[in-house]
Amino acid sequence: MNRVFITGAGIISALGVNKTEVLESLRKHRSGIAPLIYLNTLHRGIPAGEVKRSNREMMQMLGMPPEEITTRTSLLGMIAVDEALQQAGLETDAGMRLALVSGTTVGGMDMSEQYYKDFLENDTRNAYIATHDCGACTEMIANRTGMFSMLDTISTACSSAANAIMLGAKLILHQRADAVVAGGCECITRFHLNGFNSFLILDGEACKPFDEHRAGLNLGEGAAYVVLESGESLRRRNREPLCRLSGWGNACDAFHQTASSPRGEGAVLSMTKALASASLSPSEISYVNAHGTGTQNNDLSEGIALERVFGKVPPVSSTKSFTGHTTSAAGGVEAVISLLALQHNFIPVNLNFSSPMKELSFRPSTHDIPAFPLRHILSNSFGFGGNNTSLIFSKAEDS
Amino acid sequence: MDELILKLKREIIDVLNLEEVSPEDIATDAPLFGEGLGLDSIDALELIVLMEKNYGIKLKDPTQGRDLFKSIRVMAEYIRENRTK
Amino acid sequence: MRPLYVRRTACVTTRAARVNGEEIPVVATSDPFLTALYRRLGIDYPRFFKMDGLSKLGFLASELLFWGDASRFLPREDCAVICFSRTSSLDTDRRYQASMRDYPSPSLFVYTLPNIVTAEIAIRNKLYGETSVYICETYNPHQIFRTIRNTFAHQPLRSALAGWTEYDGDTGEAFLMQIETQAASASEPLLSAGFLTTAKHNL
C-alpha cells in the first residue's frame, strides 16, 4: 500500500488567492472566467481565467520590495507555496529534508516577451532575461524560504504539475525526502495565448466542457501545491493528514504531437495504472475531476476513455469551466480542488453545460448533490505530447 | 490558373517541410488530407495561416478548411475568387 | 531495487553520431548533417523533416538505439522515455516568437513544448509507458541517475530510453541510453551516477 499523506495545500487561481476563496467560488458556482485585462495583448477582451491581481499587488501580498526582479509565474508559485507550507506547519520546522518539485512550461516567458527586444538591441544585461528558464522559476520560489534541500523542475506541458506530484510521491516512498512540496505554476503570456489561438481552440465565450456544442478552451493561470509527507514524518511531527495521495499513473498516448487518440489509449492507460497503484477498483471512485478542456478533441477522447475504464461512469466534472485551463499548473490546481471536495464532501459542478455529447453515455455533474460522501477522487491531467497523468486522492481514514 | 496551382504547390511544400516531395508529385485533383502526403491537423492549421499570410483570406472555422483543402484545384479556385492580396 | 543494465548508448550531435562510442561514418553532402544521417540510416519517416532541432537529435539517437532491432515497432507499455535538458525548447521559442510578429505559426508552437521530443520518440516506436522531461542547470549525473531509478520503482517497466537532449543556435547533442531490467550480452550494469559521467565523457 502506498503511504503518501497530504498535510498542506495552497492555491491561487481565477477563483481566488487562497483555499477559502477558491472553495467559496466553487460552492457558489462563481466562475473566474472574465475578459483578459491584466495581460497586455491585442487579444484583450478574450475570456480567460486570470488571477485578479497585478504583479505589484502580488508583490505586496508577499511583502517583496517593488524593485525586486521576479516573474508573474514565480509570484503565483510563491503565494501558493507559502499557503501550503503554512498549513502543513513547516514554516519553522528545522532539520527535515524538504524537496520542492515544480512544474512549469511558460517559466519566465512573461518577462522575456516584455524585455526581449530591448535585450537584443541595447540592454544585454537585462536582469529579467536570466529569469527565463523554467528552472529559474523553481529556484526563485525556493529561495524565498531557503528551506528546500532538493529541487526538481518538470516540463511536460499541461501535465507538468500532476507529474511533479507523482515525482514527489516517489521521493517520499524512496525516503529521499521527509516532505515534498509538489505542484506547478503558470501565468498567461502572449506567447502561448497566440499559440493556442493559432490552433483555433480558444472559445470566444466561456468554455463548455463535455457539451455537444463545446467550442474550445479558455486559458487560465495560477499555481497550486500540496505538501506530501511520509507516515513516519507525520508521527514525528504529531500531525494529522488532510488526505492521502493513494495512486498515480503516467502513460504516453503515442498518437500525435498535439491531438489525443480517438479512443483515448493513453488516458485509459494512465487511469488504469493509477487505479492499480492505489489497489482500487473503478467502482470505488466517487468522483472524477476530468481534464475536460472543452476542445472537441480532448473531451471526446477523454469521454470515451472514461467509459472504457469505468463502464458506469461516476460523477464527472471539469473545473476548467471555473478556472480556465491553467496549463502546467492545472494538475496542481485540480489536486487542491479535489482535496477541498474530499474534505467538504461536495462535487464541484461542471458549468456552462446544456447538451450531452451524442457519442457519450454520460453527462457531467451540473447540480449540487446534498451530503455526498466522497472517498476516492481521480484527477486527470493530459499534456500535449500525449503525456497523460492520473492521480487518486483518498480520505486519510480510507487506508 | 495553372500558374497559381504551381505556385501553391511550391508554397505548400515549403511551409509544410515536405522535403522529399516535388510539385509534380502532388496531383492537382487529389485530396490533400487522408492519403498521399501524410498531412495532419497541424498541417491544416499551417495551411490556414498560409491562406491569410499570402492571399489575405481569413478562415475562422477549422471546418471551413476541411472543405477548402479537398484538392489543390479547389484551393486555387477559392483563392482566385476571394484573394485580397 | 531491481538492477538496471545499459544495452546501448547513442550520441548524436550536429556534426557526428556514435553508438557505444563508435562513430557512424556519414558521407558529407550538401544536406545538413542530421539530414545526411537520416538518409545514411535509410529511415523512411517524412515527419522527421517537420521536427525542430531538439526533436531531430533525440529522434535520431533513439533510431540508433533501436537500429537492427526486429521487434522495435511492437507496441509496448513497459518502456519509458525520460529526457533531461537545460535550454529545452529555447531555440524554437525564438523562432516561434519571431513568427508572432505577423502570423504565429502553429507548427512552430508545437515544438515550443520541451516534451515533444519524448512524444516523437514514443509515436515512432509505439511506446505507451511513462514519458517525462526534467529541466536541469547542467548535465547532473546524480540527479539523472536518481530520477531513472525512481522511474523504474513502483511500475512494471522493463526498459527506458533516457538521457540528455540539448539544442540551441544550430548546435546541440542528444545522448541517450537504452536501459533494461534484464541483462543482455554486452550490456553493462547501471550501478551508480559514475556510469553516466563516464559514458558521456567517452562519447
XYZ file of C-alpha atoms in Angstrom:
687
model
C 0.000 0.000 0.000
C 1.348 3.400 -0.998
C 1.709 5.609 2.050
C 1.897 9.200 0.973
C -0.075 11.713 3.012
C -1.065 15.279 2.230
C -0.634 17.703 5.092
C -0.914 21.068 3.410
C -2.197 22.749 0.272
C -2.033 26.167 -1.312
C -3.731 27.595 -4.357
C -4.097 30.817 -6.304
C -6.266 30.935 -9.387
C -9.003 32.921 -11.080
C -11.236 31.712 -8.234
C -9.250 33.431 -5.502
C -5.895 33.823 -3.836
C -6.239 31.035 -1.247
C -8.192 27.867 -0.461
C -11.005 29.689 1.361
C -11.751 31.941 -1.619
C -11.445 29.090 -4.110
C -13.786 26.884 -2.063
C -16.372 29.623 -1.795
C -16.309 30.292 -5.550
C -16.707 26.577 -6.289
C -19.598 26.142 -3.884
C -21.386 29.276 -5.120
C -20.862 28.264 -8.794
C -18.996 31.522 -9.375
C -16.699 31.211 -12.378
C -13.397 33.068 -12.578
C -13.581 33.395 -16.362
C -13.677 37.032 -17.488
C -12.314 39.172 -20.335
C -8.495 39.448 -20.227
C -7.401 42.658 -18.544
C -4.021 42.080 -16.891
C -2.204 40.683 -19.921
C -1.037 43.316 -22.378
C -2.254 41.858 -25.664
C -4.091 42.703 -28.855
C -6.463 39.891 -27.857
C -7.701 41.912 -24.888
C -11.275 41.009 -24.095
C -10.961 37.330 -24.927
C -12.334 35.286 -21.993
C -9.704 33.777 -19.695
C -9.146 32.717 -16.111
C -6.741 35.442 -14.966
C -5.693 35.776 -11.346
C -7.329 39.058 -10.357
C -4.140 40.648 -9.039
C -1.421 42.674 -10.756
C 2.221 41.692 -10.222
C 2.605 44.732 -7.995
C -0.323 43.622 -5.828
C 1.082 40.110 -5.517
C 4.471 41.506 -4.503
C 2.712 43.461 -1.782
C 0.934 40.307 -0.616
C 4.337 38.635 -0.374
C 5.990 41.606 1.283
C 8.506 41.954 -1.530
C 10.122 45.292 -2.435
C 8.705 46.537 -5.774
C 12.141 46.699 -7.422
C 12.863 43.002 -6.877
C 13.446 41.009 -10.078
C 10.759 38.375 -10.418
C 8.192 36.942 -12.825
C 4.435 36.511 -12.658
C 4.771 32.719 -12.779
C 7.058 32.654 -9.747
C 4.919 35.192 -7.830
C 1.946 32.880 -8.274
C 4.111 29.959 -7.180
C 5.369 31.756 -4.065
C 1.864 32.639 -2.878
C 0.630 29.058 -3.237
C 3.772 27.510 -1.713
C 3.546 29.900 1.268
C -0.029 28.807 1.943
C 0.836 25.110 1.606
C 3.837 25.347 3.941
C 1.848 27.301 6.469
C -0.973 24.768 6.589
C 1.479 21.902 6.968
C 3.182 23.793 9.759
C 6.512 23.518 8.007
C 7.482 27.160 8.146
C 9.706 26.892 11.135
C 10.377 23.168 11.159
C 14.094 22.682 11.023
C 16.040 19.513 10.403
C 13.686 17.998 7.834
C 14.692 17.022 4.334
C 12.316 19.135 2.265
C 12.053 18.958 -1.528
C 10.324 21.306 -3.960
C 9.103 19.767 -7.211
C 7.544 22.306 -9.522
C 6.051 22.008 -12.985
C 6.070 24.857 -15.455
C 6.431 25.334 -19.192
C 5.970 29.083 -19.501
C 8.560 29.842 -16.798
C 9.767 33.433 -17.124
C 8.299 33.960 -20.581
C 6.075 36.801 -19.361
C 9.097 38.991 -18.612
C 11.141 37.698 -21.558
C 8.450 38.707 -24.026
C 8.334 42.125 -22.405
C 12.103 42.759 -22.385
C 13.480 40.585 -25.199
C 13.526 43.340 -27.817
C 15.408 45.708 -25.502
C 17.720 42.889 -24.535
C 18.642 42.270 -28.167
C 19.005 45.916 -29.085
C 20.610 47.742 -26.207
C 20.114 46.114 -22.846
C 22.177 42.943 -22.871
C 22.356 42.860 -19.097
C 18.616 42.977 -18.526
C 18.168 41.048 -15.299
C 14.773 39.669 -16.301
C 16.256 37.595 -19.119
C 18.105 35.489 -16.546
C 14.724 34.546 -15.068
C 13.558 32.992 -18.345
C 14.424 29.328 -17.750
C 11.800 27.084 -16.219
C 14.367 26.057 -13.600
C 14.908 29.694 -12.541
C 11.248 29.851 -11.571
C 11.611 26.901 -9.168
C 14.756 28.476 -7.736
C 13.086 31.826 -7.074
C 10.262 30.078 -5.211
C 12.746 28.012 -3.200
C 14.980 30.983 -2.391
C 12.088 32.764 -0.720
C 12.110 30.294 2.164
C 15.582 28.785 1.957
C 14.071 25.589 3.379
C 14.462 23.202 0.449
C 17.407 20.863 0.108
C 16.296 19.390 -3.220
C 14.707 20.995 -6.286
C 13.228 19.462 -9.410
C 11.599 21.200 -12.359
C 9.337 19.232 -14.666
C 8.220 20.498 -18.038
C 5.728 18.215 -19.739
C 3.179 20.763 -20.958
C -0.261 20.588 -19.337
C 0.502 17.545 -17.171
C 3.602 19.179 -15.586
C 2.126 19.790 -12.114
C 0.483 16.363 -11.959
C 3.832 14.806 -12.851
C 5.502 16.930 -10.169
C 3.076 15.471 -7.605
C 3.778 11.965 -8.915
C 7.547 12.517 -8.622
C 7.029 13.943 -5.136
C 5.248 10.750 -4.103
C 8.175 8.675 -5.351
C 10.650 10.820 -3.408
C 8.627 10.127 -0.245
C 8.388 6.392 -0.897
C 12.116 6.154 -1.575
C 12.826 8.092 1.578
C 14.738 10.689 -0.383
C 12.774 13.388 1.416
C 10.643 13.687 4.551
C 8.254 16.088 2.913
C 7.824 17.333 -0.639
C 6.045 20.459 -1.805
C 4.774 19.483 -5.251
C 2.640 21.222 -7.844
C 3.016 23.800 -10.548
C 2.702 27.419 -11.582
C 1.957 29.215 -14.814
C 0.896 32.691 -15.848
C -0.807 33.612 -19.106
C 1.540 35.052 -21.716
C 1.096 36.435 -25.204
C 3.418 33.637 -26.289
C 1.059 30.763 -25.567
C -2.170 32.721 -25.945
C -1.165 33.292 -29.575
C -0.081 29.665 -29.890
C -3.415 28.289 -28.687
C -5.141 30.867 -30.872
C -3.183 29.608 -33.904
C -4.521 26.133 -33.058
C -8.050 27.599 -33.334
C -9.001 26.056 -29.998
C -9.830 29.169 -27.953
C -13.536 29.538 -27.264
C -14.614 33.166 -27.758
C -17.057 32.663 -24.872
C -16.918 30.803 -21.561
C -15.814 27.231 -22.286
C -18.355 24.383 -22.241
C -16.577 21.141 -21.277
C -18.326 17.912 -22.313
C -21.049 19.805 -24.153
C -22.104 18.776 -27.644
C -21.565 22.383 -28.760
C -18.243 22.936 -26.995
C -16.021 25.302 -28.967
C -12.623 25.207 -27.307
C -10.871 26.170 -24.106
C -10.284 29.338 -22.085
C -6.722 29.826 -20.933
C -6.215 30.287 -17.223
C -3.343 30.937 -14.864
C -2.463 30.125 -11.299
C -0.369 27.980 -9.024
C -1.151 25.220 -6.599
C 0.944 22.920 -4.446
C 0.359 20.112 -1.987
C 2.670 19.064 0.832
C 3.341 15.334 0.600
C 4.670 13.618 3.656
C 5.577 10.142 4.845
C 3.704 8.450 7.686
C 6.881 8.435 9.713
C 7.317 12.173 9.379
C 3.660 12.686 10.380
C 4.172 10.666 13.552
C 7.370 12.506 14.343
C 5.662 15.862 13.942
C 2.478 14.622 15.586
C 0.222 15.905 12.811
C -2.986 14.669 11.230
C -3.125 14.310 7.446
C -5.719 16.105 5.312
C -5.956 13.166 2.943
C -3.842 10.630 1.146
C -2.321 10.562 -2.349
C -3.177 6.912 -2.955
C -2.471 6.372 -6.642
C -0.756 7.774 -9.708
C -0.022 6.759 -13.258
C 1.576 8.332 -16.312
C 1.315 6.908 -19.823
C 2.035 8.115 -23.317
C -0.761 8.321 -25.865
C 1.913 7.802 -28.587
C -0.506 9.062 -31.215
C 0.202 12.644 -32.253
C 2.236 15.664 -31.140
C -0.865 17.559 -30.000
C -4.044 15.583 -30.775
C -5.442 12.888 -28.473
C -6.081 9.436 -29.914
C -9.704 8.752 -30.920
C -10.199 6.018 -28.293
C -8.115 7.696 -25.576
C -5.458 4.984 -25.360
C -3.047 6.989 -23.191
C -5.870 8.181 -20.932
C -7.116 4.610 -20.404
C -3.586 3.523 -19.512
C -2.895 6.383 -17.084
C -6.218 5.860 -15.255
C -5.745 2.079 -15.137
C -2.204 2.464 -13.786
C -3.375 4.905 -11.110
C -6.182 2.572 -10.010
C -3.773 -0.367 -9.849
C -1.232 1.579 -7.809
C -3.994 2.566 -5.350
C -5.325 -1.022 -5.289
C -8.782 0.322 -6.107
C -11.410 -0.947 -8.491
C -13.071 1.615 -10.800
C -16.368 1.341 -8.887
C -14.684 2.684 -5.739
C -14.011 6.091 -7.304
C -16.586 8.610 -6.042
C -15.814 11.449 -8.445
C -13.604 12.170 -11.440
C -12.107 15.629 -11.854
C -11.644 15.421 -15.609
C -9.009 17.079 -17.760
C -12.047 18.385 -19.711
C -10.529 21.300 -21.595
C -13.617 21.993 -23.695
C -11.965 21.243 -27.034
C -13.714 18.948 -29.496
C -10.777 16.550 -29.470
C -9.992 16.260 -25.741
C -13.498 15.863 -24.387
C -14.429 13.179 -26.902
C -11.205 11.225 -26.421
C -11.288 11.544 -22.613
C -15.023 10.773 -22.502
C -14.523 7.531 -24.421
C -11.577 6.647 -22.174
C -13.756 7.215 -19.068
C -16.392 4.862 -20.459
C -13.752 2.258 -21.257
C -12.238 2.394 -17.765
C -15.389 2.770 -15.667
C -18.215 1.249 -17.664
C -20.731 3.040 -15.478
C -19.016 6.433 -15.197
C -19.069 8.025 -11.694
C -19.911 11.730 -11.274
C -17.558 13.738 -13.519
C -16.903 17.426 -13.913
C -14.323 19.728 -15.428
C -13.462 22.585 -13.093
C -11.726 24.279 -16.025
C -15.167 25.809 -16.537
C -14.321 27.821 -13.377
C -10.554 28.340 -13.612
C -9.813 28.156 -17.319
C -7.042 25.821 -18.434
C -4.116 26.743 -16.191
C -1.836 24.613 -18.445
C 1.268 23.492 -16.483
C -0.381 24.410 -13.155
C -3.601 22.518 -13.937
C -2.572 19.274 -12.232
C -1.841 21.212 -9.032
C -4.948 23.405 -9.202
C -7.136 20.347 -9.722
C -5.320 18.389 -6.991
C -6.168 21.126 -4.475
C -9.754 21.357 -5.771
C -10.037 17.553 -5.384
C -8.692 17.834 -1.854
C -11.272 20.531 -1.000
C -14.019 18.338 -2.475
C -12.889 15.370 -0.347
C -12.708 17.446 2.824
C -16.061 19.148 2.345
C -17.879 16.252 0.666
C -19.095 18.037 -2.414
C -18.786 17.514 -6.136
C -17.725 20.673 -7.959
C -20.160 21.262 -10.792
C -19.400 21.488 -14.498
C -20.504 24.968 -15.598
C -21.974 26.007 -18.955
C -23.281 22.566 -19.858
C -26.534 22.220 -21.754
C -26.455 19.419 -24.360
C -24.952 15.970 -23.836
C -22.397 14.787 -26.382
C -24.018 12.378 -28.792
C -21.059 9.979 -28.654
C -21.136 9.565 -24.857
C -23.486 7.766 -22.485
C -22.818 10.070 -19.523
C -23.256 13.752 -18.807
C -21.160 15.818 -16.387
C -22.400 16.809 -12.915
C -24.158 20.144 -13.104
C -26.113 20.337 -9.845
C -25.146 20.172 -6.199
C -25.726 16.799 -4.645
C -26.582 17.258 -0.953
C -24.429 15.384 1.591
C -22.490 13.380 -0.945
C -19.872 11.275 0.869
C -16.677 11.212 -1.167
C -13.967 8.621 -0.550
C -11.679 8.473 -3.579
C -11.230 11.089 -6.304
C -9.442 10.541 -9.577
C -7.998 13.615 -11.293
C -6.799 13.631 -14.901
C -4.192 15.932 -16.426
C -3.226 15.425 -20.040
C -0.498 17.324 -21.851
C 0.470 17.851 -25.464
C 2.993 15.252 -26.461
C 0.445 12.639 -25.341
C 1.707 12.979 -21.768
C -1.186 11.670 -19.663
C -1.286 11.547 -15.879
C -3.955 10.401 -13.435
C -3.772 10.963 -9.678
C -6.015 9.485 -6.978
C -6.766 11.272 -3.692
C -8.359 9.339 -0.838
C -9.703 10.179 2.586
C -6.971 9.634 5.146
C -9.096 7.178 7.145
C -9.616 5.099 3.969
C -6.266 3.443 4.390
C -4.826 29.282 -63.129
C -2.060 26.762 -63.882
C 0.461 29.281 -62.683
C -1.392 29.740 -59.383
C -1.632 25.948 -58.950
C 2.118 25.527 -59.391
C 2.845 28.449 -57.055
C 0.526 26.983 -54.460
C 2.191 23.562 -54.663
C 5.596 25.164 -54.102
C 4.298 27.172 -51.158
C 2.747 24.082 -49.558
C 5.960 22.076 -49.950
C 7.825 24.931 -48.348
C 5.594 25.681 -45.342
C 4.857 22.041 -44.539
C 8.514 20.955 -44.905
C 7.684 18.272 -47.451
C 11.386 17.712 -48.041
C 11.075 14.728 -50.343
C 8.089 15.915 -52.390
C 8.270 17.909 -55.636
C 5.389 19.866 -57.246
C 4.935 17.084 -59.830
C 4.300 14.589 -57.017
C 1.209 16.479 -55.866
C -1.811 15.610 -58.021
C -3.893 18.731 -58.659
C -7.221 16.976 -58.067
C -6.267 14.513 -55.317
C -7.315 15.099 -51.695
C -4.595 16.892 -49.697
C -5.503 15.086 -46.479
C -6.201 11.472 -45.652
C -3.741 9.877 -48.047
C -0.682 10.534 -50.147
C 1.065 13.447 -48.481
C 0.529 12.231 -44.915
C -0.682 15.622 -43.676
C -2.198 16.069 -40.213
C -4.183 18.603 -38.174
C -1.169 20.861 -37.562
C -0.528 20.971 -41.307
C -4.151 22.046 -41.810
C -3.608 24.903 -39.337
C -0.430 25.904 -41.150
C -2.372 25.991 -44.461
C -4.928 28.290 -42.816
C -2.025 30.621 -41.904
C -0.754 30.396 -45.494
C -4.165 31.445 -46.861
C -4.127 34.561 -44.697
C -0.464 35.432 -44.998
C -0.072 35.025 -48.756
C -3.608 35.707 -50.029
C -5.328 37.764 -47.334
C -8.043 35.136 -46.834
C -9.044 34.747 -43.206
C -10.648 31.454 -42.177
C -12.117 31.423 -38.693
C -13.607 27.985 -38.581
C -11.383 24.905 -38.891
C -14.244 23.028 -40.589
C -14.108 25.581 -43.409
C -10.555 24.414 -44.023
C -11.737 20.848 -44.398
C -13.900 21.790 -47.403
C -11.231 24.014 -48.867
C -8.311 21.610 -48.720
C -10.129 18.955 -50.742
C -7.597 19.435 -53.514
C -5.098 21.945 -54.839
C -7.576 22.891 -57.554
C -10.352 23.637 -55.049
C -7.903 25.721 -53.021
C -6.667 27.609 -56.086
C -10.199 28.372 -57.263
C -11.162 29.672 -53.850
C -8.059 31.849 -53.750
C -8.731 33.257 -57.217
C -12.233 34.299 -56.193
C -11.524 35.557 -52.685
C -7.960 36.808 -52.522
C -7.350 40.280 -51.144
C -3.609 40.278 -51.877
C 15.604 -2.188 -6.066
C 15.827 -4.079 -9.354
C 19.189 -3.993 -11.116
C 19.393 -1.963 -14.319
C 21.535 -2.557 -17.383
C 22.550 -0.348 -20.261
C 22.331 -2.204 -23.563
C 23.394 0.631 -25.834
C 24.312 4.268 -25.733
C 23.929 6.661 -28.633
C 25.107 10.181 -29.090
C 24.094 12.453 -31.938
C 25.440 15.950 -32.318
C 25.056 18.333 -35.225
C 28.426 17.077 -36.518
C 28.776 13.378 -35.624
C 26.953 10.284 -34.429
C 28.186 7.441 -32.244
C 26.782 4.177 -30.943
C 28.510 2.662 -27.903
C 31.312 5.136 -28.535
C 31.872 4.080 -32.158
C 31.425 6.705 -34.803
C 28.882 6.074 -37.576
C 30.549 7.099 -40.833
C 28.381 9.587 -42.708
C 29.476 10.887 -46.100
C 29.239 14.666 -46.206
C 26.662 16.013 -48.647
C 25.115 19.396 -49.272
C 22.452 18.385 -46.714
C 22.786 19.368 -43.065
C 24.481 16.621 -41.034
C 21.265 15.433 -39.356
C 19.555 15.022 -42.732
C 22.610 13.187 -44.073
C 22.498 10.868 -41.050
C 18.760 10.261 -41.575
C 19.483 9.202 -45.166
C 22.536 7.176 -44.164
C 20.355 5.146 -41.775
C 17.819 4.524 -44.543
C 14.918 5.851 -42.453
C 11.597 6.443 -44.223
C 9.690 8.772 -41.900
C 8.875 12.133 -43.575
C 7.668 13.536 -40.244
C 11.401 13.930 -39.470
C 11.574 16.971 -41.732
C 8.884 18.753 -39.720
C 10.722 18.340 -36.419
C 12.753 21.055 -34.726
C 16.457 20.625 -33.945
C 15.919 19.196 -30.463
C 13.444 16.587 -31.681
C 15.615 15.661 -34.678
C 18.556 14.981 -32.365
C 16.503 12.923 -29.899
C 14.730 11.077 -32.687
C 17.973 10.099 -34.450
C 19.597 8.994 -31.179
C 16.583 6.755 -30.496
C 16.813 5.376 -34.045
C 20.424 4.399 -33.355
C 19.408 2.666 -30.120
C 16.729 0.608 -31.892
C 18.778 0.085 -35.069
C 18.544 -3.516 -36.231
C 16.019 -4.455 -33.524
C 13.425 -6.566 -35.376
C 10.767 -6.182 -32.665
C 11.084 -2.429 -32.307
C 7.686 -1.455 -33.697
C 5.637 -3.781 -31.497
C 3.541 -1.583 -29.183
C 4.964 -1.508 -25.654
C 3.517 -0.224 -22.416
C 6.601 -1.097 -20.391
C 9.115 1.273 -21.991
C 9.589 4.820 -20.672
C 11.172 7.856 -22.343
C 12.891 10.306 -19.994
C 14.807 13.352 -21.161
C 16.850 15.909 -19.275
C 17.664 19.295 -20.718
C 18.934 22.730 -19.842
C 17.662 25.089 -22.511
C 14.974 22.676 -23.761
C 12.886 24.404 -26.443
C 14.604 27.819 -26.337
C 15.783 27.632 -29.948
C 12.242 27.037 -31.244
C 10.846 29.543 -28.738
C 12.863 32.248 -30.550
C 11.686 31.133 -33.979
C 8.074 30.992 -32.889
C 8.437 34.391 -31.168
C 9.673 35.827 -34.482
C 6.640 34.354 -36.301
C 4.354 36.127 -33.799
C 5.285 39.459 -35.377
C 2.902 38.685 -38.226
C 1.265 35.232 -38.127
C 2.033 32.934 -35.168
C 2.995 29.577 -36.653
C 1.113 26.567 -35.238
C 3.773 24.114 -36.397
C 6.471 26.099 -34.576
C 4.310 26.496 -31.464
C 4.082 22.702 -31.134
C 7.836 22.476 -30.639
C 7.949 25.226 -28.011
C 6.946 22.444 -25.623
C 10.075 20.804 -24.211
C 8.424 17.370 -24.089
C 7.575 16.990 -27.770
C 10.915 15.234 -28.252
C 9.719 12.411 -25.962
C 6.448 12.324 -27.903
C 8.253 11.988 -31.249
C 10.224 9.002 -29.946
C 7.098 7.426 -28.407
C 4.956 7.946 -31.519
C 7.570 6.468 -33.847
C 8.094 3.369 -31.706
C 4.587 2.995 -30.164
C 5.879 3.387 -26.633
C 2.968 3.817 -24.214
C 4.998 3.962 -20.989
C 5.852 6.964 -18.852
C 7.338 9.997 -20.611
C 8.895 12.941 -18.863
C 11.217 15.936 -19.237
C 13.296 17.413 -16.432
C 14.942 20.811 -16.666
C 18.420 20.911 -15.080
C 21.049 23.599 -14.797
C 23.758 21.225 -16.058
C 24.214 17.587 -17.040
C 23.956 16.271 -13.495
C 24.713 12.514 -13.322
C 23.417 12.214 -9.750
C 20.066 13.795 -10.478
C 19.689 11.793 -13.690
C 20.638 8.515 -12.017
C 18.241 9.150 -9.098
C 15.384 10.007 -11.448
C 15.942 6.935 -13.607
C 15.961 4.682 -10.530
C 12.779 6.337 -9.242
C 11.072 5.824 -12.588
C 11.788 2.096 -12.546
C 10.497 1.562 -8.995
C 6.740 1.063 -8.464
C 5.786 0.241 -12.011
C 6.227 -2.752 -14.252
C 8.748 -1.090 -16.550
C 11.138 -3.301 -18.468
C 13.081 -0.694 -20.362
C 13.584 3.016 -20.906
C 15.291 5.420 -23.235
C 16.816 8.110 -21.085
C 19.372 10.846 -21.407
C 20.385 14.382 -22.144
C 18.958 16.369 -25.039
C 20.150 19.869 -25.729
C 19.875 22.122 -28.760
C 20.450 25.826 -29.204
C 21.660 28.033 -32.011
C 22.149 25.270 -34.609
C 24.307 23.094 -32.373
C 23.406 20.509 -29.828
C 23.569 16.918 -28.721
C 21.374 14.049 -27.710
C 22.948 11.403 -25.508
C 20.501 8.576 -24.910
C 20.848 5.212 -23.195
C 18.771 2.108 -23.710
C 18.193 0.869 -20.181
C 16.726 -2.545 -19.353
C 15.894 -4.601 -16.275
C 17.300 -7.766 -17.903
C 20.959 -8.234 -18.682
C 21.750 -8.865 -22.335
C 25.035 -9.866 -23.930
C 27.396 -6.888 -23.890
C 25.101 -4.798 -21.699
C 26.674 -3.031 -18.749
C 25.210 -2.678 -15.261
C 23.957 0.776 -14.328
C 25.108 0.861 -10.728
C 25.809 4.479 -9.952
C 25.883 8.006 -11.258
C 29.517 7.322 -12.143
C 28.372 5.338 -15.191
C 26.609 8.421 -16.511
C 29.706 10.562 -16.030
C 31.983 8.092 -17.809
C 29.557 7.147 -20.589
C 29.025 10.722 -21.648
C 32.688 11.558 -21.303
C 33.653 8.638 -23.537
C 31.343 9.841 -26.257
